[in-house]
Amino acid sequence: MSWMSLHRRLERNAGLLIFGILLVSAVGGMVQLLPIVAGDSHPQPAEGLAPYSPLELEGRDIYIRESCSTCHTQQIRPLLAEVRRYGPYSRAEEFAYDRPFLWGSKRTGPDLHRVGGRYSDEWHRLHLLDPRSVVPASIMPAYPWFGRNAADGHGSIQARMRALARLGHPYTEQQIAEAPSALQGKTELDAVIAYLQSLGRSMDGKSEP
Amino acid sequence: MFAYFGTLRFGWRLGVEPVFLPEPTVRAICIAYFGALLTGFLSSAVVARWMAATYDASQSLGRCLALMAIVGAPLAVGSVVHLYPHAFLNVLVLVPVLIWSMFLLYRGLPIVLGTGPNRGMLMASALIAYLLVALVSLLGITVALWGSGIGPRIGA
Amino acid sequence: MTHYEDRVVTAFTYCSVLWALLGMAAGVYVAAELVWPTIDLGLPALSFGRLRTAHTTLVLFGFGVSALIATAFYSVQRTSHVRLFAPGLAWAVFYAWQGAIVLGAVSILSGWNAGKEYAELEWPFDLAITAAWVAFAVVFFGTIARRKIESIYISNWFYGALIIVVAMLHIVNSLALPVTLGKSYSLFAGAQDAVVQWWYGHNAVGFLLTGGFLGMLYYFLPKQAEQPIWSYRLSIVAFWAFVYTYIWAGPHHLHYHAVPEWLQSLGMVMSLILLAPSWATMINGIMTVSGAAKKLKADPALKFIVLALAFYGLATFEGPMLAIKSVNVFSHFTEWTIGHVHSGALGWNALITFGTYYFIVPRMAGAPLYSARLANIHFWLALAGTVLYVLSMWGAGLSQGVLWLSLDELGEVRFSFNDVMAAMQPYYLLRFLAGLAFLAGAVLMAWNLAMTFAGRRTVLVAPPAVAGAQARA
C-alpha cells in the first residue's frame, strides 16, 4: 500500500487517525524517557546525600509555594565562567531527593545550587524579609510573612514525610515521629533559611570544578 | 563604520563597565557585521523578486532593490547611534526605527512594486517573515562568532 | 431543522477574551514589579512568584485553551456538516474549564503550587482538567464520527493531535502522590523529573501553542482567503513530520545540564530537523492566501492572521537556532528565552486568535464588525508591542549572556551578578511599556467585539447539504 493511500484511509477513519497520532507521538517519548525513567539509568544519590530534614523540607515546600524557581535556578553548568562564579557544576546524583526538581529555567536572580554555607543565617534573615536592606539594587520581592507565619502551619509535615518515604526517601519512623517537635517554635523564615543552607553541600571539601 | 569607530572609542557599554576589545577583533566583527547587512539587503531584494510572481508584483530586481533601500533607509540613518555603543540606547533608538521601516514596507510595497493594496499587504507580510528571520539569524551568527573567540573574552 | 451549536462557541470566545485581558494585565503587573519591586504591597497574592504563575496559567489555559476549544467546536461542525455531538457535554466542558481556571488562579495566588512549569496547578485541578479534556475529546471526535463528509479535513487532524498528545503529556507529567488537598509530590525526582518535565513543557508548546493553533490556521485562513489550501500533499507530509519530530525536541531545554550528553545532542538535532515541517506549514499558509489577493477586501482580520504567520516563521526559526548548543551557551537562562517565548505567544498565538475573533464574531453576531478603524489601531498596537517586547528582550538577553560569561585578563569572572542584574532595568522598563501597548490593543478589541455583539443572540446556522462526491457513503 502506498503512503498516499494509507493516508487516504487514515483521513476517512477517525479511529485510525487517533491511533496513528498516538502511535507516532509516543515514539519520541519512549526513546528519550524510558532509559532515563527506568531504574538503571537513574543515578544513585550522591555520596553522603541525606533526604531533607523536616525543617529543610518545610523550607523547600515554601520555596515551591512562592515559585522561587521563577527567578532562581539550581543548576550550575559545566562552563568555566559559571563554575568560577557559583562553584562546582551540578551533578545528577545531588538531586535524588528533589521532588519535584527545581532546576529552574531563568536567572533573574543568581543560581542557588551552591548557596548553602555561602551567607550567614542572619544575612538570609535580613535578605528574605527585605532584600533591599542588604542589596540596594535588588528587585527581589520581600517576604515579610515568612517571619510572621509558623512553620508547618497546616500540620502536615508527617504526612508529607510519609508520602516521600513511600516514594523511596529513606526516612526512619523515628525521624517522622520527631518531626513536629523539630518544627516547634520555628517560623517559615527559619525553614526557608534551613533549606537554603542545605543546598549543594555534596561537593563540600571536594576540589573538582 | 559607525560601530567600528564607536566600539574602539567607547567600548561596548552593556550597562556595566565598558568592555574594550582589541582592534583586530573589532575590525573582524565590524567587517562581519557589514557583510551580514549587505547580505541581508541583497537577499531581501532577491527574495522579494522571487515572491513577486505569486503576488502579481513587478519582477524587476531594480525595483526590489529600491524597495529594500526605502525600507532600510531609517535603519541606515538610525545606525548612527552605533557611534556610542551603549546597548540600551541602541535598542531605544532602533526599535522605533524598525517599526518605521515595517510601516514603510507596508505602505511602500504596493507603490514601488505596483501591486494592489491587498496583494501588497500580503506580500509585505511574507517579506516580514523573511526579514525577521534574517534579523534573528544575525543574533545567532553573532553569538556563534563570540563563542569561537571573535569577541569578548569568555569562559564557556 | 437542525443548526450548528454555536452558542457554546460564543461562550468560550467571551471567556477567552476575558482571560486574555486578565492574564495580560497580570503579565504587565509582573513586568512592572521587575522595575518597581515594592508594588506587590507586601501581599503574598501580588508577590512576583505567585502572580507570574497566575499570568502563565491564565494566558495559556484561560485565553489559549478557550480559544482552541471555541474554534475547534466552530470548525469541526462546519467541516463535518453536522451539529456538535452531545452539545450538553460541550456545555459541561465549558463550565468545568472556566471553573477550573477561576479556582485554579485563586489557588495559585493562595499558594497551591505543584512546582513544575506550566503544570503548577495541584492534583485536584489536574484531575478536573483531565475529566474536562476527555469530555472535550468525546464531543470533538464524536462530531467527526458523525460527519457527513467522507474525508476528515486537515484542521481536524491538528486539533485532534492537540487533544491526544496534550492528554498524554499531561497525564504522565502530572503523576504525583497526593498528600493533602493542596499538596502532592512528583512521582519523578531530580534529573529524571527534569527530562519528563521538558518532554511535557516543550510539547505543550508544540501541540497546544503550535499544533492547536495550526488547526485554527488551516481552517480560518482558507476560509478568509476563499481559497483551498495551496498544497494538500505538503500538508500531509508536514503534519506527520510535525507530530513525530516535535516530541523529540524537549531536551534542548537541558543543554549543559546534569542529563546525559546523548539526550542533549538528540534534542538539538531533532529541533533543527523540526524547522522543516514547521516552515512547510508556514509556506502552505502564505501560498494559500497569496493566491486570493485579488478578490480580498481590506480586512483587519486577515492582516492579523497573515502577520501571525510571519511571526510563526520567526519563532519556529529562532527555536531551532536557540537549540544549537553554541548559541544556547549564551541564551540559556537569559531574557532572550523570554523574548523567544513572547515572539511566539504574542506574534503568533495572540495575533492569529485576534484575527480569528475579528472574523467569527461578526458572523456569529450576524452584524458587521463595530469598527474597522479600531481594529486597525489594534493591529499597529499589537505589532509595535510585539516588536518592542522582542527587541528589548533580545538586547537584555544578549547582554546578560555575554556579561555572565565574561572573564577578565586574569581569567576571573569579570562582572558581578548584581551589576549585570541592575543593567537590565532599562530593558525591563521597555518591556513593561511593550506589554502595556499590547494590552491596550487587546482592550480595544474586547470593546470592539462586545459592541459588535451588543446584546444580539448567536445566529443560528443550518449545515448546508453535501455534494455527492464528498458525501460519506
PDB file of N, CA, C and O in Angstrom, chain B residues 14-17 54-56 87-88 91-92 95 98 102 106 118-119 121-122 125 129 132-133 135-137 139-140 143 146 152-155, chain C residues 279 286 289-290 293-294 296 298 303 306-307 310 314 317-318 321 330 383 388 391 394 398 402-403 405-408 415 419 423 426-427 430:
ATOM      1  N   LEU B  14      27.351  47.777  28.114  1.00  0.00           N
ATOM      2  CA  LEU B  14      26.186  46.916  28.267  1.00  0.00           C
ATOM      3  C   LEU B  14      25.497  47.166  29.593  1.00  0.00           C
ATOM      4  O   LEU B  14      24.753  46.338  30.079  1.00  0.00           O
ATOM      5  N   GLY B  15      25.798  48.309  30.211  1.00  0.00           N
ATOM      6  CA  GLY B  15      25.147  48.629  31.468  1.00  0.00           C
ATOM      7  C   GLY B  15      26.064  48.462  32.658  1.00  0.00           C
ATOM      8  O   GLY B  15      25.707  48.764  33.783  1.00  0.00           O
ATOM      9  N   VAL B  16      27.251  47.925  32.402  1.00  0.00           N
ATOM     10  CA  VAL B  16      28.255  47.807  33.471  1.00  0.00           C
ATOM     11  C   VAL B  16      29.503  48.541  32.958  1.00  0.00           C
ATOM     12  O   VAL B  16      29.389  49.403  32.103  1.00  0.00           O
ATOM     13  N   GLU B  17      30.681  48.184  33.432  1.00  0.00           N
ATOM     14  CA  GLU B  17      31.879  48.875  32.939  1.00  0.00           C
ATOM     15  C   GLU B  17      32.065  48.560  31.449  1.00  0.00           C
ATOM     16  O   GLU B  17      31.744  47.462  31.016  1.00  0.00           O
ATOM     17  N   THR B  54       4.143  35.439  -7.520  1.00  0.00           N
ATOM     18  CA  THR B  54       2.967  34.987  -6.779  1.00  0.00           C
ATOM     19  C   THR B  54       1.979  36.116  -6.509  1.00  0.00           C
ATOM     20  O   THR B  54       0.770  35.896  -6.450  1.00  0.00           O
ATOM     21  N   TYR B  55       2.501  37.290  -6.293  1.00  0.00           N
ATOM     22  CA  TYR B  55       1.631  38.393  -5.895  1.00  0.00           C
ATOM     23  C   TYR B  55       1.353  39.377  -7.019  1.00  0.00           C
ATOM     24  O   TYR B  55       0.836  40.466  -6.785  1.00  0.00           O
ATOM     25  N   ASP B  56       1.695  38.982  -8.245  1.00  0.00           N
ATOM     26  CA  ASP B  56       1.462  39.877  -9.385  1.00  0.00           C
ATOM     27  C   ASP B  56       2.195  41.200  -9.220  1.00  0.00           C
ATOM     28  O   ASP B  56       1.675  42.258  -9.563  1.00  0.00           O
ATOM     29  N   ALA B  87      24.297  49.672  24.698  1.00  0.00           N
ATOM     30  CA  ALA B  87      23.318  48.712  24.189  1.00  0.00           C
ATOM     31  C   ALA B  87      21.891  49.217  24.316  1.00  0.00           C
ATOM     32  O   ALA B  87      21.106  49.167  23.368  1.00  0.00           O
ATOM     33  N   PHE B  88      21.557  49.704  25.485  1.00  0.00           N
ATOM     34  CA  PHE B  88      20.175  50.119  25.684  1.00  0.00           C
ATOM     35  C   PHE B  88      19.820  51.303  24.802  1.00  0.00           C
ATOM     36  O   PHE B  88      18.734  51.371  24.222  1.00  0.00           O
ATOM     37  N   VAL B  91      19.042  50.051  21.450  1.00  0.00           N
ATOM     38  CA  VAL B  91      17.717  49.417  21.386  1.00  0.00           C
ATOM     39  C   VAL B  91      16.638  50.496  21.345  1.00  0.00           C
ATOM     40  O   VAL B  91      15.714  50.456  20.531  1.00  0.00           O
ATOM     41  N   LEU B  92      16.786  51.506  22.211  1.00  0.00           N
ATOM     42  CA  LEU B  92      15.800  52.575  22.316  1.00  0.00           C
ATOM     43  C   LEU B  92      15.612  53.309  20.991  1.00  0.00           C
ATOM     44  O   LEU B  92      14.490  53.685  20.624  1.00  0.00           O
ATOM     45  N   VAL B  95      14.458  50.407  17.850  1.00  0.00           N
ATOM     46  CA  VAL B  95      13.120  49.795  17.828  1.00  0.00           C
ATOM     47  C   VAL B  95      12.106  50.678  17.099  1.00  0.00           C
ATOM     48  O   VAL B  95      11.425  50.205  16.184  1.00  0.00           O
ATOM     49  N   LEU B  98      12.875  50.515  13.530  1.00  0.00           N
ATOM     50  CA  LEU B  98      12.452  49.248  12.927  1.00  0.00           C
ATOM     51  C   LEU B  98      10.959  49.263  12.628  1.00  0.00           C
ATOM     52  O   LEU B  98      10.509  48.810  11.573  1.00  0.00           O
ATOM     53  N   MET B 102       9.049  48.903   9.047  1.00  0.00           N
ATOM     54  CA  MET B 102       7.964  47.968   8.741  1.00  0.00           C
ATOM     55  C   MET B 102       6.774  48.729   8.158  1.00  0.00           C
ATOM     56  O   MET B 102       6.113  48.262   7.227  1.00  0.00           O
ATOM     57  N   TYR B 106       4.946  48.211   4.426  1.00  0.00           N
ATOM     58  CA  TYR B 106       3.520  48.041   4.135  1.00  0.00           C
ATOM     59  C   TYR B 106       3.008  49.128   3.190  1.00  0.00           C
ATOM     60  O   TYR B 106       2.232  48.866   2.289  1.00  0.00           O
ATOM     61  N   ASN B 118      -4.288  45.028  -1.510  1.00  0.00           N
ATOM     62  CA  ASN B 118      -4.423  43.770  -0.791  1.00  0.00           C
ATOM     63  C   ASN B 118      -3.241  42.853  -1.016  1.00  0.00           C
ATOM     64  O   ASN B 118      -2.668  42.301  -0.095  1.00  0.00           O
ATOM     65  N   ARG B 119      -2.876  42.692  -2.295  1.00  0.00           N
ATOM     66  CA  ARG B 119      -1.717  41.853  -2.589  1.00  0.00           C
ATOM     67  C   ARG B 119      -0.478  42.440  -1.945  1.00  0.00           C
ATOM     68  O   ARG B 119       0.398  41.719  -1.480  1.00  0.00           O
ATOM     69  N   MET B 121      -0.293  44.098   0.834  1.00  0.00           N
ATOM     70  CA  MET B 121      -0.277  43.795   2.263  1.00  0.00           C
ATOM     71  C   MET B 121       0.191  42.361   2.480  1.00  0.00           C
ATOM     72  O   MET B 121       1.003  42.080   3.356  1.00  0.00           O
ATOM     73  N   LEU B 122      -0.301  41.444   1.659  1.00  0.00           N
ATOM     74  CA  LEU B 122       0.070  40.042   1.815  1.00  0.00           C
ATOM     75  C   LEU B 122       1.545  39.823   1.526  1.00  0.00           C
ATOM     76  O   LEU B 122       2.238  39.104   2.244  1.00  0.00           O
ATOM     77  N   SER B 125       3.699  41.144   4.321  1.00  0.00           N
ATOM     78  CA  SER B 125       3.741  40.252   5.482  1.00  0.00           C
ATOM     79  C   SER B 125       4.673  39.077   5.231  1.00  0.00           C
ATOM     80  O   SER B 125       5.403  38.654   6.123  1.00  0.00           O
ATOM     81  N   ALA B 129       8.248  38.092   7.274  1.00  0.00           N
ATOM     82  CA  ALA B 129       8.681  36.787   7.793  1.00  0.00           C
ATOM     83  C   ALA B 129      10.156  36.587   7.485  1.00  0.00           C
ATOM     84  O   ALA B 129      10.950  36.232   8.362  1.00  0.00           O
ATOM     85  N   LEU B 132      12.397  39.127   9.550  1.00  0.00           N
ATOM     86  CA  LEU B 132      12.529  38.755  10.960  1.00  0.00           C
ATOM     87  C   LEU B 132      13.517  37.605  11.111  1.00  0.00           C
ATOM     88  O   LEU B 132      14.346  37.592  12.026  1.00  0.00           O
ATOM     89  N   VAL B 133      13.407  36.645  10.200  1.00  0.00           N
ATOM     90  CA  VAL B 133      14.320  35.503  10.247  1.00  0.00           C
ATOM     91  C   VAL B 133      15.758  35.956  10.015  1.00  0.00           C
ATOM     92  O   VAL B 133      16.680  35.523  10.699  1.00  0.00           O
ATOM     93  N   LEU B 135      16.959  38.858  10.689  1.00  0.00           N
ATOM     94  CA  LEU B 135      17.378  39.596  11.879  1.00  0.00           C
ATOM     95  C   LEU B 135      17.813  38.642  12.985  1.00  0.00           C
ATOM     96  O   LEU B 135      18.873  38.817  13.602  1.00  0.00           O
ATOM     97  N   VAL B 136      17.010  37.608  13.234  1.00  0.00           N
ATOM     98  CA  VAL B 136      17.362  36.704  14.320  1.00  0.00           C
ATOM     99  C   VAL B 136      18.585  35.865  13.955  1.00  0.00           C
ATOM    100  O   VAL B 136      19.370  35.488  14.825  1.00  0.00           O
ATOM    101  N   SER B 137      18.776  35.618  12.653  1.00  0.00           N
ATOM    102  CA  SER B 137      19.988  34.908  12.228  1.00  0.00           C
ATOM    103  C   SER B 137      21.219  35.725  12.578  1.00  0.00           C
ATOM    104  O   SER B 137      22.265  35.177  12.942  1.00  0.00           O
ATOM    105  N   LEU B 139      21.567  37.546  15.122  1.00  0.00           N
ATOM    106  CA  LEU B 139      21.850  37.288  16.535  1.00  0.00           C
ATOM    107  C   LEU B 139      22.598  35.967  16.686  1.00  0.00           C
ATOM    108  O   LEU B 139      23.580  35.872  17.417  1.00  0.00           O
ATOM    109  N   GLY B 140      22.089  34.948  16.007  1.00  0.00           N
ATOM    110  CA  GLY B 140      22.687  33.624  16.128  1.00  0.00           C
ATOM    111  C   GLY B 140      24.115  33.609  15.643  1.00  0.00           C
ATOM    112  O   GLY B 140      25.013  33.046  16.293  1.00  0.00           O
ATOM    113  N   VAL B 143      26.433  35.378  18.210  1.00  0.00           N
ATOM    114  CA  VAL B 143      26.887  34.619  19.378  1.00  0.00           C
ATOM    115  C   VAL B 143      27.776  33.461  18.959  1.00  0.00           C
ATOM    116  O   VAL B 143      28.690  33.081  19.701  1.00  0.00           O
ATOM    117  N   TRP B 146      31.117  34.956  18.753  1.00  0.00           N
ATOM    118  CA  TRP B 146      31.662  35.175  20.089  1.00  0.00           C
ATOM    119  C   TRP B 146      32.179  33.868  20.663  1.00  0.00           C
ATOM    120  O   TRP B 146      33.237  33.807  21.271  1.00  0.00           O
ATOM    121  N   PRO B 152      34.356  39.252  22.945  1.00  0.00           N
ATOM    122  CA  PRO B 152      34.934  39.454  24.275  1.00  0.00           C
ATOM    123  C   PRO B 152      35.484  38.139  24.828  1.00  0.00           C
ATOM    124  O   PRO B 152      35.049  37.060  24.422  1.00  0.00           O
ATOM    125  N   ARG B 153      36.377  38.250  25.781  1.00  0.00           N
ATOM    126  CA  ARG B 153      36.951  37.060  26.399  1.00  0.00           C
ATOM    127  C   ARG B 153      35.898  36.411  27.295  1.00  0.00           C
ATOM    128  O   ARG B 153      35.389  37.050  28.223  1.00  0.00           O
ATOM    129  N   ILE B 154      35.564  35.175  26.999  1.00  0.00           N
ATOM    130  CA  ILE B 154      34.546  34.496  27.788  1.00  0.00           C
ATOM    131  C   ILE B 154      35.030  33.138  28.251  1.00  0.00           C
ATOM    132  O   ILE B 154      35.988  32.585  27.701  1.00  0.00           O
ATOM    133  N   GLY B 155      34.385  32.629  29.267  1.00  0.00           N
ATOM    134  CA  GLY B 155      34.735  31.309  29.788  1.00  0.00           C
ATOM    135  C   GLY B 155      33.577  30.352  29.616  1.00  0.00           C
ATOM    136  O   GLY B 155      32.804  30.116  30.542  1.00  0.00           O
TER     137      GLY B 155
ATOM    138  N   TRP C 279       8.126  25.086   8.871  1.00  0.00           N
ATOM    139  CA  TRP C 279       8.127  26.019   7.757  1.00  0.00           C
ATOM    140  C   TRP C 279       7.295  25.553   6.580  1.00  0.00           C
ATOM    141  O   TRP C 279       6.723  26.376   5.859  1.00  0.00           O
ATOM    142  N   ILE C 286       1.113  30.798   3.603  1.00  0.00           N
ATOM    143  CA  ILE C 286       1.407  32.017   2.853  1.00  0.00           C
ATOM    144  C   ILE C 286       0.968  31.863   1.397  1.00  0.00           C
ATOM    145  O   ILE C 286       0.360  32.772   0.813  1.00  0.00           O
ATOM    146  N   VAL C 289      -2.923  32.047   0.938  1.00  0.00           N
ATOM    147  CA  VAL C 289      -3.563  33.351   0.993  1.00  0.00           C
ATOM    148  C   VAL C 289      -3.100  34.237  -0.158  1.00  0.00           C
ATOM    149  O   VAL C 289      -3.840  35.082  -0.644  1.00  0.00           O
ATOM    150  N   SER C 290      -1.890  34.010  -0.637  1.00  0.00           N
ATOM    151  CA  SER C 290      -1.393  34.883  -1.702  1.00  0.00           C
ATOM    152  C   SER C 290      -2.163  34.676  -2.984  1.00  0.00           C
ATOM    153  O   SER C 290      -2.276  35.576  -3.805  1.00  0.00           O
ATOM    154  N   ALA C 293      -5.459  37.164  -3.311  1.00  0.00           N
ATOM    155  CA  ALA C 293      -5.446  38.593  -3.008  1.00  0.00           C
ATOM    156  C   ALA C 293      -6.367  39.453  -3.853  1.00  0.00           C
ATOM    157  O   ALA C 293      -6.907  40.428  -3.375  1.00  0.00           O
ATOM    158  N   LYS C 294      -6.520  39.064  -5.120  1.00  0.00           N
ATOM    159  CA  LYS C 294      -7.318  39.946  -5.978  1.00  0.00           C
ATOM    160  C   LYS C 294      -8.694  40.248  -5.430  1.00  0.00           C
ATOM    161  O   LYS C 294      -9.169  41.370  -5.447  1.00  0.00           O
ATOM    162  N   LEU C 296      -9.774  39.985  -2.367  1.00  0.00           N
ATOM    163  CA  LEU C 296      -9.904  40.305  -0.956  1.00  0.00           C
ATOM    164  C   LEU C 296     -10.177  41.773  -0.722  1.00  0.00           C
ATOM    165  O   LEU C 296      -9.619  42.631  -1.360  1.00  0.00           O
ATOM    166  N   ALA C 298      -9.902  44.941   1.988  1.00  0.00           N
ATOM    167  CA  ALA C 298      -9.009  45.287   3.102  1.00  0.00           C
ATOM    168  C   ALA C 298      -9.693  44.871   4.388  1.00  0.00           C
ATOM    169  O   ALA C 298     -10.721  45.396   4.752  1.00  0.00           O
ATOM    170  N   LYS C 303      -5.301  40.788   8.045  1.00  0.00           N
ATOM    171  CA  LYS C 303      -3.994  41.372   8.356  1.00  0.00           C
ATOM    172  C   LYS C 303      -3.376  40.694   9.572  1.00  0.00           C
ATOM    173  O   LYS C 303      -2.186  40.403   9.602  1.00  0.00           O
ATOM    174  N   VAL C 306      -2.265  36.995   8.727  1.00  0.00           N
ATOM    175  CA  VAL C 306      -1.101  36.930   7.850  1.00  0.00           C
ATOM    176  C   VAL C 306       0.174  37.368   8.570  1.00  0.00           C
ATOM    177  O   VAL C 306       1.238  36.759   8.426  1.00  0.00           O
ATOM    178  N   LEU C 307       0.066  38.418   9.390  1.00  0.00           N
ATOM    179  CA  LEU C 307       1.237  38.825  10.169  1.00  0.00           C
ATOM    180  C   LEU C 307       1.600  37.735  11.180  1.00  0.00           C
ATOM    181  O   LEU C 307       2.783  37.494  11.448  1.00  0.00           O
ATOM    182  N   ALA C 310       3.948  35.391   9.780  1.00  0.00           N
ATOM    183  CA  ALA C 310       5.332  35.882   9.737  1.00  0.00           C
ATOM    184  C   ALA C 310       6.021  35.639  11.070  1.00  0.00           C
ATOM    185  O   ALA C 310       7.157  35.165  11.124  1.00  0.00           O
ATOM    186  N   LEU C 314       9.251  33.368  12.301  1.00  0.00           N
ATOM    187  CA  LEU C 314      10.338  33.828  13.161  1.00  0.00           C
ATOM    188  C   LEU C 314      10.530  32.875  14.332  1.00  0.00           C
ATOM    189  O   LEU C 314      11.636  32.393  14.582  1.00  0.00           O
ATOM    190  N   PHE C 317      11.908  29.506  13.571  1.00  0.00           N
ATOM    191  CA  PHE C 317      13.304  29.549  13.141  1.00  0.00           C
ATOM    192  C   PHE C 317      14.199  29.788  14.350  1.00  0.00           C
ATOM    193  O   PHE C 317      15.236  29.159  14.530  1.00  0.00           O
ATOM    194  N   GLU C 318      13.762  30.725  15.192  1.00  0.00           N
ATOM    195  CA  GLU C 318      14.560  31.077  16.353  1.00  0.00           C
ATOM    196  C   GLU C 318      14.686  29.903  17.314  1.00  0.00           C
ATOM    197  O   GLU C 318      15.725  29.694  17.932  1.00  0.00           O
ATOM    198  N   MET C 321      17.301  27.557  16.298  1.00  0.00           N
ATOM    199  CA  MET C 321      18.581  28.253  16.418  1.00  0.00           C
ATOM    200  C   MET C 321      19.037  28.269  17.870  1.00  0.00           C
ATOM    201  O   MET C 321      20.208  28.046  18.188  1.00  0.00           O
ATOM    202  N   PHE C 330      24.969  30.986  25.329  1.00  0.00           N
ATOM    203  CA  PHE C 330      24.734  32.401  25.626  1.00  0.00           C
ATOM    204  C   PHE C 330      23.298  32.699  26.031  1.00  0.00           C
ATOM    205  O   PHE C 330      23.031  33.587  26.817  1.00  0.00           O
ATOM    206  N   LEU C 383       1.428  45.037  16.801  1.00  0.00           N
ATOM    207  CA  LEU C 383       2.705  44.916  16.096  1.00  0.00           C
ATOM    208  C   LEU C 383       3.805  45.659  16.841  1.00  0.00           C
ATOM    209  O   LEU C 383       4.867  45.116  17.121  1.00  0.00           O
ATOM    210  N   LEU C 388       8.602  45.708  20.109  1.00  0.00           N
ATOM    211  CA  LEU C 388       9.309  46.328  21.233  1.00  0.00           C
ATOM    212  C   LEU C 388       9.659  45.284  22.286  1.00  0.00           C
ATOM    213  O   LEU C 388      10.765  45.274  22.834  1.00  0.00           O
ATOM    214  N   LEU C 391      12.505  42.953  20.874  1.00  0.00           N
ATOM    215  CA  LEU C 391      13.803  43.609  20.766  1.00  0.00           C
ATOM    216  C   LEU C 391      14.397  44.004  22.090  1.00  0.00           C
ATOM    217  O   LEU C 391      15.618  43.908  22.289  1.00  0.00           O
ATOM    218  N   TRP C 394      15.774  40.845  23.425  1.00  0.00           N
ATOM    219  CA  TRP C 394      16.995  40.431  22.728  1.00  0.00           C
ATOM    220  C   TRP C 394      18.196  41.231  23.250  1.00  0.00           C
ATOM    221  O   TRP C 394      19.268  40.679  23.498  1.00  0.00           O
ATOM    222  N   LEU C 398      21.080  39.154  25.249  1.00  0.00           N
ATOM    223  CA  LEU C 398      22.430  39.088  24.703  1.00  0.00           C
ATOM    224  C   LEU C 398      23.430  39.694  25.683  1.00  0.00           C
ATOM    225  O   LEU C 398      24.526  39.157  25.888  1.00  0.00           O
ATOM    226  N   VAL C 402      26.457  37.447  27.464  1.00  0.00           N
ATOM    227  CA  VAL C 402      27.880  37.683  27.283  1.00  0.00           C
ATOM    228  C   VAL C 402      28.529  38.195  28.571  1.00  0.00           C
ATOM    229  O   VAL C 402      29.651  37.828  28.908  1.00  0.00           O
ATOM    230  N   LEU C 403      27.791  39.012  29.330  1.00  0.00           N
ATOM    231  CA  LEU C 403      28.379  39.548  30.557  1.00  0.00           C
ATOM    232  C   LEU C 403      28.580  38.471  31.619  1.00  0.00           C
ATOM    233  O   LEU C 403      29.585  38.461  32.337  1.00  0.00           O
ATOM    234  N   LEU C 405      29.320  35.460  31.140  1.00  0.00           N
ATOM    235  CA  LEU C 405      30.429  34.579  30.777  1.00  0.00           C
ATOM    236  C   LEU C 405      31.758  35.314  30.649  1.00  0.00           C
ATOM    237  O   LEU C 405      32.795  34.684  30.463  1.00  0.00           O
ATOM    238  N   SER C 406      31.708  36.648  30.766  1.00  0.00           N
ATOM    239  CA  SER C 406      32.933  37.425  30.524  1.00  0.00           C
ATOM    240  C   SER C 406      33.979  37.208  31.607  1.00  0.00           C
ATOM    241  O   SER C 406      33.682  37.229  32.800  1.00  0.00           O
ATOM    242  N   LEU C 407      35.209  37.009  31.153  1.00  0.00           N
ATOM    243  CA  LEU C 407      36.321  36.882  32.083  1.00  0.00           C
ATOM    244  C   LEU C 407      37.244  38.073  31.912  1.00  0.00           C
ATOM    245  O   LEU C 407      37.297  38.690  30.861  1.00  0.00           O
ATOM    246  N   ASP C 408      37.966  38.391  32.978  1.00  0.00           N
ATOM    247  CA  ASP C 408      38.941  39.474  32.838  1.00  0.00           C
ATOM    248  C   ASP C 408      40.302  38.898  32.429  1.00  0.00           C
ATOM    249  O   ASP C 408      40.420  37.707  32.156  1.00  0.00           O
ATOM    250  N   PHE C 415      32.245  40.419  35.808  1.00  0.00           N
ATOM    251  CA  PHE C 415      31.172  41.272  36.311  1.00  0.00           C
ATOM    252  C   PHE C 415      30.372  40.538  37.368  1.00  0.00           C
ATOM    253  O   PHE C 415      30.064  39.365  37.223  1.00  0.00           O
ATOM    254  N   ASP C 419      25.615  43.486  39.382  1.00  0.00           N
ATOM    255  CA  ASP C 419      25.822  44.572  38.418  1.00  0.00           C
ATOM    256  C   ASP C 419      25.109  44.275  37.113  1.00  0.00           C
ATOM    257  O   ASP C 419      24.502  45.159  36.504  1.00  0.00           O
ATOM    258  N   ALA C 423      21.871  46.254  35.354  1.00  0.00           N
ATOM    259  CA  ALA C 423      21.935  46.771  33.987  1.00  0.00           C
ATOM    260  C   ALA C 423      20.712  46.404  33.160  1.00  0.00           C
ATOM    261  O   ALA C 423      20.494  46.966  32.091  1.00  0.00           O
ATOM    262  N   PRO C 426      16.683  49.123  32.428  1.00  0.00           N
ATOM    263  CA  PRO C 426      16.063  49.869  31.322  1.00  0.00           C
ATOM    264  C   PRO C 426      15.302  48.946  30.364  1.00  0.00           C
ATOM    265  O   PRO C 426      14.247  49.321  29.847  1.00  0.00           O
ATOM    266  N   TYR C 427      15.831  47.729  30.145  1.00  0.00           N
ATOM    267  CA  TYR C 427      15.131  46.809  29.249  1.00  0.00           C
ATOM    268  C   TYR C 427      13.813  46.355  29.854  1.00  0.00           C
ATOM    269  O   TYR C 427      12.816  46.180  29.161  1.00  0.00           O
ATOM    270  N   LEU C 430      11.301  49.024  29.202  1.00  0.00           N
ATOM    271  CA  LEU C 430      10.809  48.973  27.820  1.00  0.00           C
ATOM    272  C   LEU C 430       9.811  47.837  27.645  1.00  0.00           C
ATOM    273  O   LEU C 430       8.773  47.992  26.996  1.00  0.00           O
TER     274      LEU C 430
END
